[in-house]
Structure formats: structure tokens, C-alpha cells
XYZ file of N, CA and C in Angstrom:
519
model
N 42.590 8.192 -23.800
C 42.780 9.195 -22.764
C 41.785 9.033 -21.628
N 41.972 9.694 -20.533
C 41.134 9.479 -19.299
C 39.737 10.051 -19.608
N 39.572 11.036 -20.412
C 38.211 11.525 -20.650
C 37.347 10.531 -21.399
N 37.961 9.863 -22.342
C 37.093 8.823 -22.976
C 36.857 7.616 -22.094
N 37.900 7.197 -21.331
C 37.711 6.094 -20.377
C 36.625 6.444 -19.360
N 36.735 7.655 -18.830
C 35.703 8.154 -17.885
C 34.333 8.095 -18.430
N 34.160 8.516 -19.692
C 32.829 8.548 -20.295
C 32.364 7.103 -20.518
N 33.194 6.207 -20.895
C 32.825 4.789 -21.091
C 32.461 4.162 -19.773
N 33.216 4.423 -18.693
C 32.916 3.917 -17.412
C 31.541 4.448 -16.878
N 31.357 5.763 -17.103
C 30.098 6.400 -16.654
C 28.890 5.780 -17.443
N 29.011 5.616 -18.753
C 27.913 5.055 -19.529
C 27.701 3.552 -19.112
N 28.776 2.818 -18.864
C 28.622 1.472 -18.473
C 27.975 1.341 -17.101
N 28.362 2.247 -16.221
C 27.727 2.246 -14.848
C 26.249 2.627 -14.980
N 25.927 3.547 -15.724
C 24.546 3.978 -15.939
C 23.738 2.828 -16.484
N 24.285 2.167 -17.529
C 23.516 1.055 -18.120
C 23.353 -0.140 -17.151
N 24.325 -0.372 -16.307
C 24.259 -1.392 -15.264
C 23.170 -1.014 -14.264
N 23.142 0.195 -13.884
C 22.090 0.686 -12.897
C 20.700 0.544 -13.534
N 20.544 0.854 -14.827
C 19.308 0.753 -15.526
C 18.832 -0.735 -15.496
N 19.798 -1.665 -15.807
C 19.431 -3.108 -15.756
C 18.991 -3.544 -14.397
N 19.647 -3.090 -13.367
C 19.319 -3.441 -12.012
C 17.932 -2.878 -11.651
N 17.664 -1.672 -12.025
C 16.354 -1.069 -11.787
C 15.238 -1.779 -12.552
N 15.502 -2.182 -13.764
C 14.484 -2.879 -14.564
C 14.201 -4.277 -13.909
N 15.297 -4.914 -13.515
C 15.131 -6.230 -12.850
C 14.355 -6.111 -11.521
N 14.658 -5.069 -10.760
C 13.922 -4.863 -9.507
C 12.432 -4.538 -9.824
N 12.189 -3.795 -10.842
C 10.835 -3.506 -11.226
C 10.055 -4.798 -11.624
N 10.682 -5.651 -12.386
C 10.031 -6.872 -12.762
C 9.739 -7.741 -11.543
N 10.711 -7.843 -10.633
C 10.511 -8.583 -9.398
C 9.366 -8.039 -8.611
N 9.315 -6.712 -8.484
C 8.279 -5.995 -7.755
C 6.884 -6.281 -8.361
N 6.745 -6.202 -9.647
C 5.479 -6.445 -10.252
C 5.057 -7.897 -10.136
N 5.991 -8.861 -10.265
C 5.717 -10.256 -10.069
C 5.261 -10.506 -8.658
N 5.944 -9.952 -7.635
C 5.566 -10.115 -6.252
C 4.159 -9.527 -5.954
N 3.896 -8.346 -6.549
C 2.593 -7.769 -6.340
C 1.514 -8.648 -6.887
N 1.721 -9.234 -8.084
C 0.778 -10.148 -8.668
C 0.569 -11.373 -7.768
N 1.707 -11.961 -7.342
C 1.608 -13.147 -6.460
C 0.820 -12.848 -5.186
N 1.045 -11.666 -4.628
C 0.353 -11.258 -3.378
C -1.186 -11.172 -3.664
N -1.525 -10.575 -4.790
C -2.921 -10.443 -5.186
C -3.523 -11.821 -5.298
N -2.852 -12.748 -5.952
C -3.370 -14.076 -6.093
C -3.539 -14.782 -4.773
N -2.562 -14.643 -3.897
C -2.664 -15.190 -2.512
C -3.834 -14.664 -1.727
N -3.999 -13.331 -1.817
C -5.130 -12.653 -1.165
C -6.470 -13.175 -1.652
N -6.570 -13.353 -2.919
C -7.851 -13.847 -3.494
C -8.113 -15.325 -3.098
N -7.050 -16.100 -3.057
C -7.207 -17.520 -2.650
C -7.605 -17.587 -1.179
N -7.011 -16.702 -0.337
C -7.279 -16.697 1.068
C -8.765 -16.342 1.370
N -9.351 -15.510 0.546
C -10.733 -15.174 0.697
C -11.401 -15.120 -0.636
N -11.850 -16.334 -1.137
C -12.460 -16.333 -2.465
C -13.766 -15.664 -2.618
N -14.542 -15.527 -1.533
C -15.827 -14.726 -1.588
C -15.565 -13.333 -1.232
N -16.312 -12.447 -1.925
C -16.213 -11.023 -1.617
C -16.942 -10.769 -0.298
N -16.553 -9.638 0.342
C -17.232 -9.247 1.538
C -18.716 -8.980 1.240
N -19.618 -9.406 2.092
C -21.050 -9.155 1.863
C -21.477 -7.713 2.250
N -20.894 -7.256 3.319
C -21.268 -5.876 3.721
C -20.224 -4.862 3.306
N -20.441 -3.575 3.657
C -19.480 -2.579 3.271
C -18.189 -2.702 3.984
N -17.109 -2.409 3.361
C -15.790 -2.491 3.898
C -15.545 -1.400 4.940
N -14.871 -1.682 6.035
C -14.485 -0.686 7.003
C -13.070 -0.265 6.734
N -12.969 1.016 6.327
C -11.673 1.522 5.933
C -11.011 2.340 7.037
N -11.345 2.019 8.314
C -10.729 2.790 9.365
C -9.239 2.529 9.469
N -8.780 1.271 9.279
C -7.376 0.905 9.466
C -6.621 1.235 8.124
N -7.219 0.945 6.991
C -6.505 1.130 5.664
C -6.682 2.576 5.231
N -5.589 3.282 5.155
C -5.635 4.659 4.720
C -5.743 4.737 3.178
N -5.859 5.905 2.655
C -6.012 6.121 1.177
C -4.840 5.490 0.367
N -3.662 5.681 0.921
C -2.456 5.113 0.181
C -2.572 3.603 0.093
N -3.010 2.993 1.146
C -3.128 1.477 1.184
C -4.207 1.066 0.242
N -5.341 1.759 0.182
C -6.462 1.353 -0.651
C -6.208 1.607 -2.160
N -5.272 2.416 -2.463
C -4.976 2.734 -3.902
C -3.626 2.132 -4.404
N -3.130 1.217 -3.655
C -1.817 0.607 -4.045
C -1.840 0.056 -5.502
N -2.825 -0.682 -5.847
C -2.878 -1.297 -7.167
C -2.982 -0.214 -8.247
N -3.878 0.812 -8.029
C -4.065 1.817 -8.978
C -2.787 2.726 -9.134
N -2.197 3.103 -8.025
C -0.980 3.898 -8.107
C 0.158 3.108 -8.699
N 0.172 1.796 -8.450
C 1.184 0.974 -9.059
C 1.053 0.872 -10.589
N -0.104 0.828 -11.088
C -0.400 0.852 -12.551
C -0.002 2.220 -13.123
N -0.378 3.244 -12.486
C -0.003 4.589 -12.921
C 1.519 4.765 -12.944
N 2.196 4.337 -11.911
C 3.649 4.473 -11.861
C 4.236 3.577 -12.979
N 3.769 2.394 -13.201
C 4.299 1.502 -14.229
C 4.182 2.175 -15.621
N 2.977 2.767 -15.922
C 2.815 3.465 -17.165
C 3.713 4.674 -17.261
N 3.884 5.373 -16.129
C 4.794 6.546 -16.099
C 6.190 6.191 -16.395
N 6.688 5.047 -15.827
C 8.035 4.578 -16.087
C 8.227 4.280 -17.561
N 7.234 3.644 -18.173
C 7.325 3.417 -19.641
C 7.447 4.753 -20.389
N 6.595 5.717 -20.060
C 6.670 6.977 -20.751
C 7.987 7.718 -20.497
N 8.396 7.699 -19.243
C 9.646 8.327 -18.825
C 10.835 7.811 -19.619
N 10.874 6.470 -19.705
C 11.967 5.844 -20.505
C 11.867 6.281 -21.947
N 10.709 6.265 -22.567
C 10.501 6.628 -23.946
C 10.822 8.104 -24.140
N 10.649 8.933 -23.134
C 10.888 10.350 -23.237
C 12.347 10.719 -23.017
N 12.791 10.499 -21.808
C 14.168 11.027 -21.498
C 15.305 10.027 -21.706
N 15.051 8.725 -21.712
C 16.159 7.765 -21.877
C 16.293 7.401 -23.343
N 15.229 6.990 -24.000
C 15.281 6.562 -25.395
C 15.016 7.703 -26.377
N 14.315 8.716 -25.935
C 14.092 9.905 -26.767
C 13.032 9.699 -27.828
N 12.252 8.625 -27.788
C 11.269 8.330 -28.778
C 10.201 9.359 -28.840
N 9.743 9.948 -27.652
C 8.680 10.940 -27.654
C 9.143 12.297 -27.222
N 10.445 12.432 -27.106
C 10.943 13.733 -26.607
C 10.950 14.766 -27.674
N 10.453 15.969 -27.414
C 10.429 16.986 -28.436
C 11.748 17.609 -28.785
N 12.845 17.286 -28.098
C 14.136 17.894 -28.382
C 14.727 17.198 -29.675
N 15.563 17.967 -30.411
C 16.141 17.371 -31.600
C 16.974 16.141 -31.290
N 17.068 15.226 -32.237
C 17.850 14.050 -32.019
C 19.337 14.393 -31.676
N 19.911 13.678 -30.757
C 21.247 13.905 -30.355
C 21.414 14.939 -29.259
N 20.296 15.456 -28.732
C 20.379 16.499 -27.694
C 20.921 15.930 -26.390
N 21.449 16.814 -25.600
C 21.953 16.433 -24.273
C 20.791 16.097 -23.406
N 21.092 15.352 -22.311
C 20.035 15.031 -21.320
C 19.382 16.351 -20.777
N 20.183 17.371 -20.549
C 19.647 18.645 -20.002
C 18.608 19.212 -21.017
N 19.011 19.225 -22.338
C 18.103 19.791 -23.346
C 16.817 18.956 -23.440
N 16.878 17.619 -23.254
C 15.749 16.746 -23.264
C 14.779 17.064 -22.112
N 15.374 17.343 -20.923
C 14.559 17.679 -19.744
C 13.793 18.969 -20.028
N 14.542 19.984 -20.478
C 13.930 21.287 -20.754
C 12.854 21.171 -21.852
N 13.153 20.455 -22.852
C 12.185 20.299 -23.965
C 10.947 19.667 -23.483
N 11.024 18.596 -22.694
C 9.837 17.891 -22.211
C 9.036 18.750 -21.217
N 9.695 19.266 -20.193
C 9.030 19.979 -19.174
C 8.562 21.406 -19.569
N 8.987 21.825 -20.742
C 8.432 23.107 -21.239
C 7.049 22.926 -21.772
N 6.680 21.735 -22.041
C 5.310 21.464 -22.471
C 4.421 21.241 -21.181
N 3.407 22.074 -21.087
C 2.523 22.000 -19.921
C 1.846 20.615 -19.725
N 1.359 19.983 -20.785
C 0.728 18.667 -20.640
C 1.732 17.570 -20.108
N 2.963 17.671 -20.605
C 3.972 16.692 -20.163
C 4.350 16.983 -18.707
N 4.532 18.235 -18.355
C 4.851 18.577 -16.981
C 3.735 18.212 -16.068
N 2.510 18.430 -16.488
C 1.323 18.030 -15.622
C 1.269 16.563 -15.441
N 1.586 15.821 -16.493
C 1.595 14.333 -16.401
C 2.602 13.879 -15.449
N 3.775 14.511 -15.483
C 4.849 14.183 -14.482
C 4.389 14.521 -13.123
N 3.732 15.605 -12.856
C 3.231 15.974 -11.531
C 2.201 14.948 -11.013
N 1.297 14.562 -11.885
C 0.282 13.587 -11.487
C 0.907 12.256 -11.183
N 1.780 11.804 -12.118
C 2.438 10.475 -11.924
C 3.295 10.433 -10.676
N 3.970 11.522 -10.368
C 4.801 11.552 -9.145
C 3.983 11.668 -7.881
N 2.772 12.248 -7.992
C 1.860 12.227 -6.831
C 1.398 10.775 -6.592
N 1.107 10.039 -7.634
C 0.758 8.625 -7.480
C 1.954 7.823 -6.895
N 3.166 8.157 -7.418
C 4.373 7.537 -6.845
C 4.475 7.832 -5.373
N 4.152 8.991 -4.965
C 4.214 9.406 -3.536
C 3.299 8.532 -2.681
N 2.072 8.354 -3.098
C 1.149 7.526 -2.391
C 1.644 6.078 -2.324
N 2.096 5.539 -3.453
C 2.583 4.187 -3.526
C 3.860 4.026 -2.665
N 4.739 4.912 -2.740
C 6.024 4.883 -1.972
C 5.771 5.016 -0.473
N 4.858 5.894 -0.096
C 4.531 6.087 1.330
C 4.033 4.789 1.905
N 3.062 4.175 1.266
C 2.504 2.939 1.816
C 3.551 1.846 1.801
N 4.340 1.795 0.725
C 5.391 0.749 0.645
C 6.468 0.896 1.724
N 6.885 2.063 2.027
C 7.871 2.295 3.086
C 7.243 1.993 4.475
N 6.012 2.432 4.693
C 5.280 2.136 5.939
C 5.155 0.633 6.085
N 4.740 -0.083 5.036
C 4.509 -1.484 5.108
C 5.811 -2.321 5.249
N 6.924 -1.782 4.720
C 8.190 -2.458 4.828
C 8.539 -2.858 6.263
N 8.314 -1.915 7.209
C 8.650 -2.163 8.576
C 7.728 -3.238 9.146
N 6.529 -3.216 8.727
C 5.545 -4.233 9.259
C 5.913 -5.651 8.687
N 6.268 -5.647 7.395
C 6.645 -6.919 6.779
C 7.905 -7.505 7.387
N 8.783 -6.655 7.857
C 10.049 -7.147 8.458
C 9.752 -7.497 9.961
N 8.561 -7.319 10.467
C 8.234 -7.623 11.829
C 8.649 -6.506 12.786
N 8.923 -5.327 12.288
C 9.311 -4.179 13.107
C 8.041 -3.284 13.330
N 7.012 -3.913 13.874
C 5.720 -3.212 14.093
C 5.460 -3.174 15.586
N 5.517 -2.025 16.127
C 5.223 -1.918 17.591
C 4.532 -0.554 17.788
N 3.443 -0.560 18.547
C 2.693 0.691 18.762
C 3.573 1.834 19.309
N 4.543 1.477 20.082
C 5.354 2.550 20.630
C 6.206 3.274 19.587
N 6.503 2.555 18.463
C 7.375 3.121 17.403
C 6.613 3.432 16.129
N 5.281 3.278 16.050
C 4.572 3.516 14.873
C 4.669 4.973 14.418
N 4.735 5.931 15.334
C 4.851 7.295 14.942
C 6.232 7.581 14.244
N 7.197 6.794 14.644
C 8.587 6.921 13.969
C 8.448 6.287 12.528
N 7.737 5.170 12.395
C 7.582 4.570 11.120
C 6.865 5.589 10.168
N 5.827 6.145 10.662
C 5.026 7.102 9.851
C 5.819 8.345 9.508
N 6.598 8.838 10.469
C 7.505 9.995 10.220
C 8.556 9.671 9.172
N 9.180 8.488 9.264
C 10.158 8.134 8.310
C 9.535 7.936 6.919
N 8.420 7.231 6.797
C 7.705 7.042 5.536
C 7.367 8.383 4.920
N 6.839 9.306 5.710
C 6.438 10.634 5.195
C 7.710 11.380 4.726
N 8.770 11.455 5.532
C 9.959 12.183 5.117
C 10.618 11.599 3.912
N 10.790 10.249 3.857
C 11.362 9.613 2.733
C 10.590 9.961 1.400
N 9.261 9.826 1.477
C 8.427 10.128 0.357
C 8.510 11.570 -0.066
N 8.536 12.501 0.913
C 8.591 13.953 0.529
C 9.933 14.217 -0.138
N 11.040 13.608 0.311
C 12.346 13.860 -0.305
C 12.333 13.339 -1.742
N 11.899 12.153 -1.979
C 11.901 11.563 -3.330
C 10.923 12.304 -4.253
N 9.692 12.431 -3.810
C 8.665 13.082 -4.661
C 8.964 14.548 -4.809
N 9.347 15.204 -3.740
C 9.617 16.644 -3.769
C 10.836 16.887 -4.804
N 11.802 16.032 -4.783
C 12.938 16.141 -5.784
C 12.410 15.987 -7.192
N 11.614 14.976 -7.377
C 11.029 14.676 -8.705
C 10.175 15.803 -9.225
N 9.334 16.321 -8.318
C 8.431 17.422 -8.746
C 9.135 18.745 -9.012
N 10.284 18.920 -8.423
C 11.045 20.171 -8.562
C 11.457 20.473 -9.971
N 11.706 19.393 -10.791
C 12.202 19.625 -12.155
C 11.100 20.200 -13.081
N 9.940 19.546 -13.201
C 8.941 20.167 -14.071
C 8.497 21.529 -13.555
N 8.386 21.674 -12.249
C 7.950 22.952 -11.703
C 8.952 24.077 -12.013
N 10.229 23.774 -11.829
C 11.319 24.744 -12.107
C 11.346 25.180 -13.555
N 11.118 24.217 -14.470
C 11.078 24.537 -15.919
C 9.823 25.359 -16.243
N 8.686 24.952 -15.707
C 7.455 25.694 -15.960
C 7.489 27.093 -15.436
N 8.180 27.263 -14.269
C 8.199 28.667 -13.722
C 9.376 29.500 -14.300
N 10.122 28.892 -15.174
C 11.234 29.589 -15.857
C 12.449 29.729 -14.984
N 12.542 29.012 -13.876
C 13.732 29.032 -13.052
C 14.911 28.346 -13.770
N 14.555 27.292 -14.512
C 15.573 26.577 -15.347
C 15.100 26.680 -16.792
N 16.010 27.020 -17.649
C 15.656 27.113 -19.075
C 16.788 26.698 -20.009
């Protein structure tokens, strides 16, 4: 029947998207590692004096740390809501029940808030840098780049933060 076919197609599409996201994550981590190696080869000696952080904002300076936090978060997120290994909901629960069970725990909700804040810093700098990497860097348009990076980050992170906050406030139960 169409209900079964629709469910099979939906599950297949979801699993395909998961594979694409995991592949993109692996490529991203490999590229970050290669960039780090290239940077160290380009300047094998450390700076002798204090670094001037006028140009590099906080998001830029914390890219490696926020990347590690986000990577650990992705592992936990998959173990929690996708695989259910650490989820407090009973086995066989619906995705909705898993979300409610996880975010009803204050430590888990707080972890999601911290991890998504790190994601926000990482994403903001990544979106900002994307335009520069593509050669679309012009002083006349930098304010638009910054506005787009800020808006994009706020939409993604704001959406992600809304779930644990809504559960903790009892808006969703």
C-alpha cells in the first residue's frame, strides 16, 4: 500500500541524507586538518611577540576549539536521538518522545545549549570566510557578508536552541 511505500521512501531518503552529511563531515574534518598542516608548514616558527588580534575576531580565534566541541556534540547527538544508545526514552519510542525525554533532563538540555553556541561561533566564521575563500571580498560589501553570516547563524542556532528551551519551559511536553 502507499503508506508502507511512503514510509520506506522516507526512511531511505533520511538514511541517504545521513550518509551525505557524514561524508561532508569527514571531508570537512580532513580539510581542516590539511589547512592546519599547511599553516604550520608556512610558518614553522611560532611568533616571538604577542599576537595582534585586531583583525581576527573571537569566532576566528576559536575555530579549532568550536570544531572539536561540535564534533563531540555530533557524536553525542547521534548516540542520543538517532541511535538511541544514551536516550532516556524507552526502546522503540518515537522521535518526538526521544526529544522530550532528552531535553527534559537539565544537564542534557544545557549541553545542547552550550554545543549549539559553539556551533554558532563556528558557523558564523565559516559563512563569513566562505565569501573570502571564493574571492568575493570587497570592503564595500563586507557589511553585507557580516549581516548574512549573522542572520544565517541566528536562524540555524536559534532553531536548534528552541527545542531544549521549549521542553525545559514546558511549552512542549
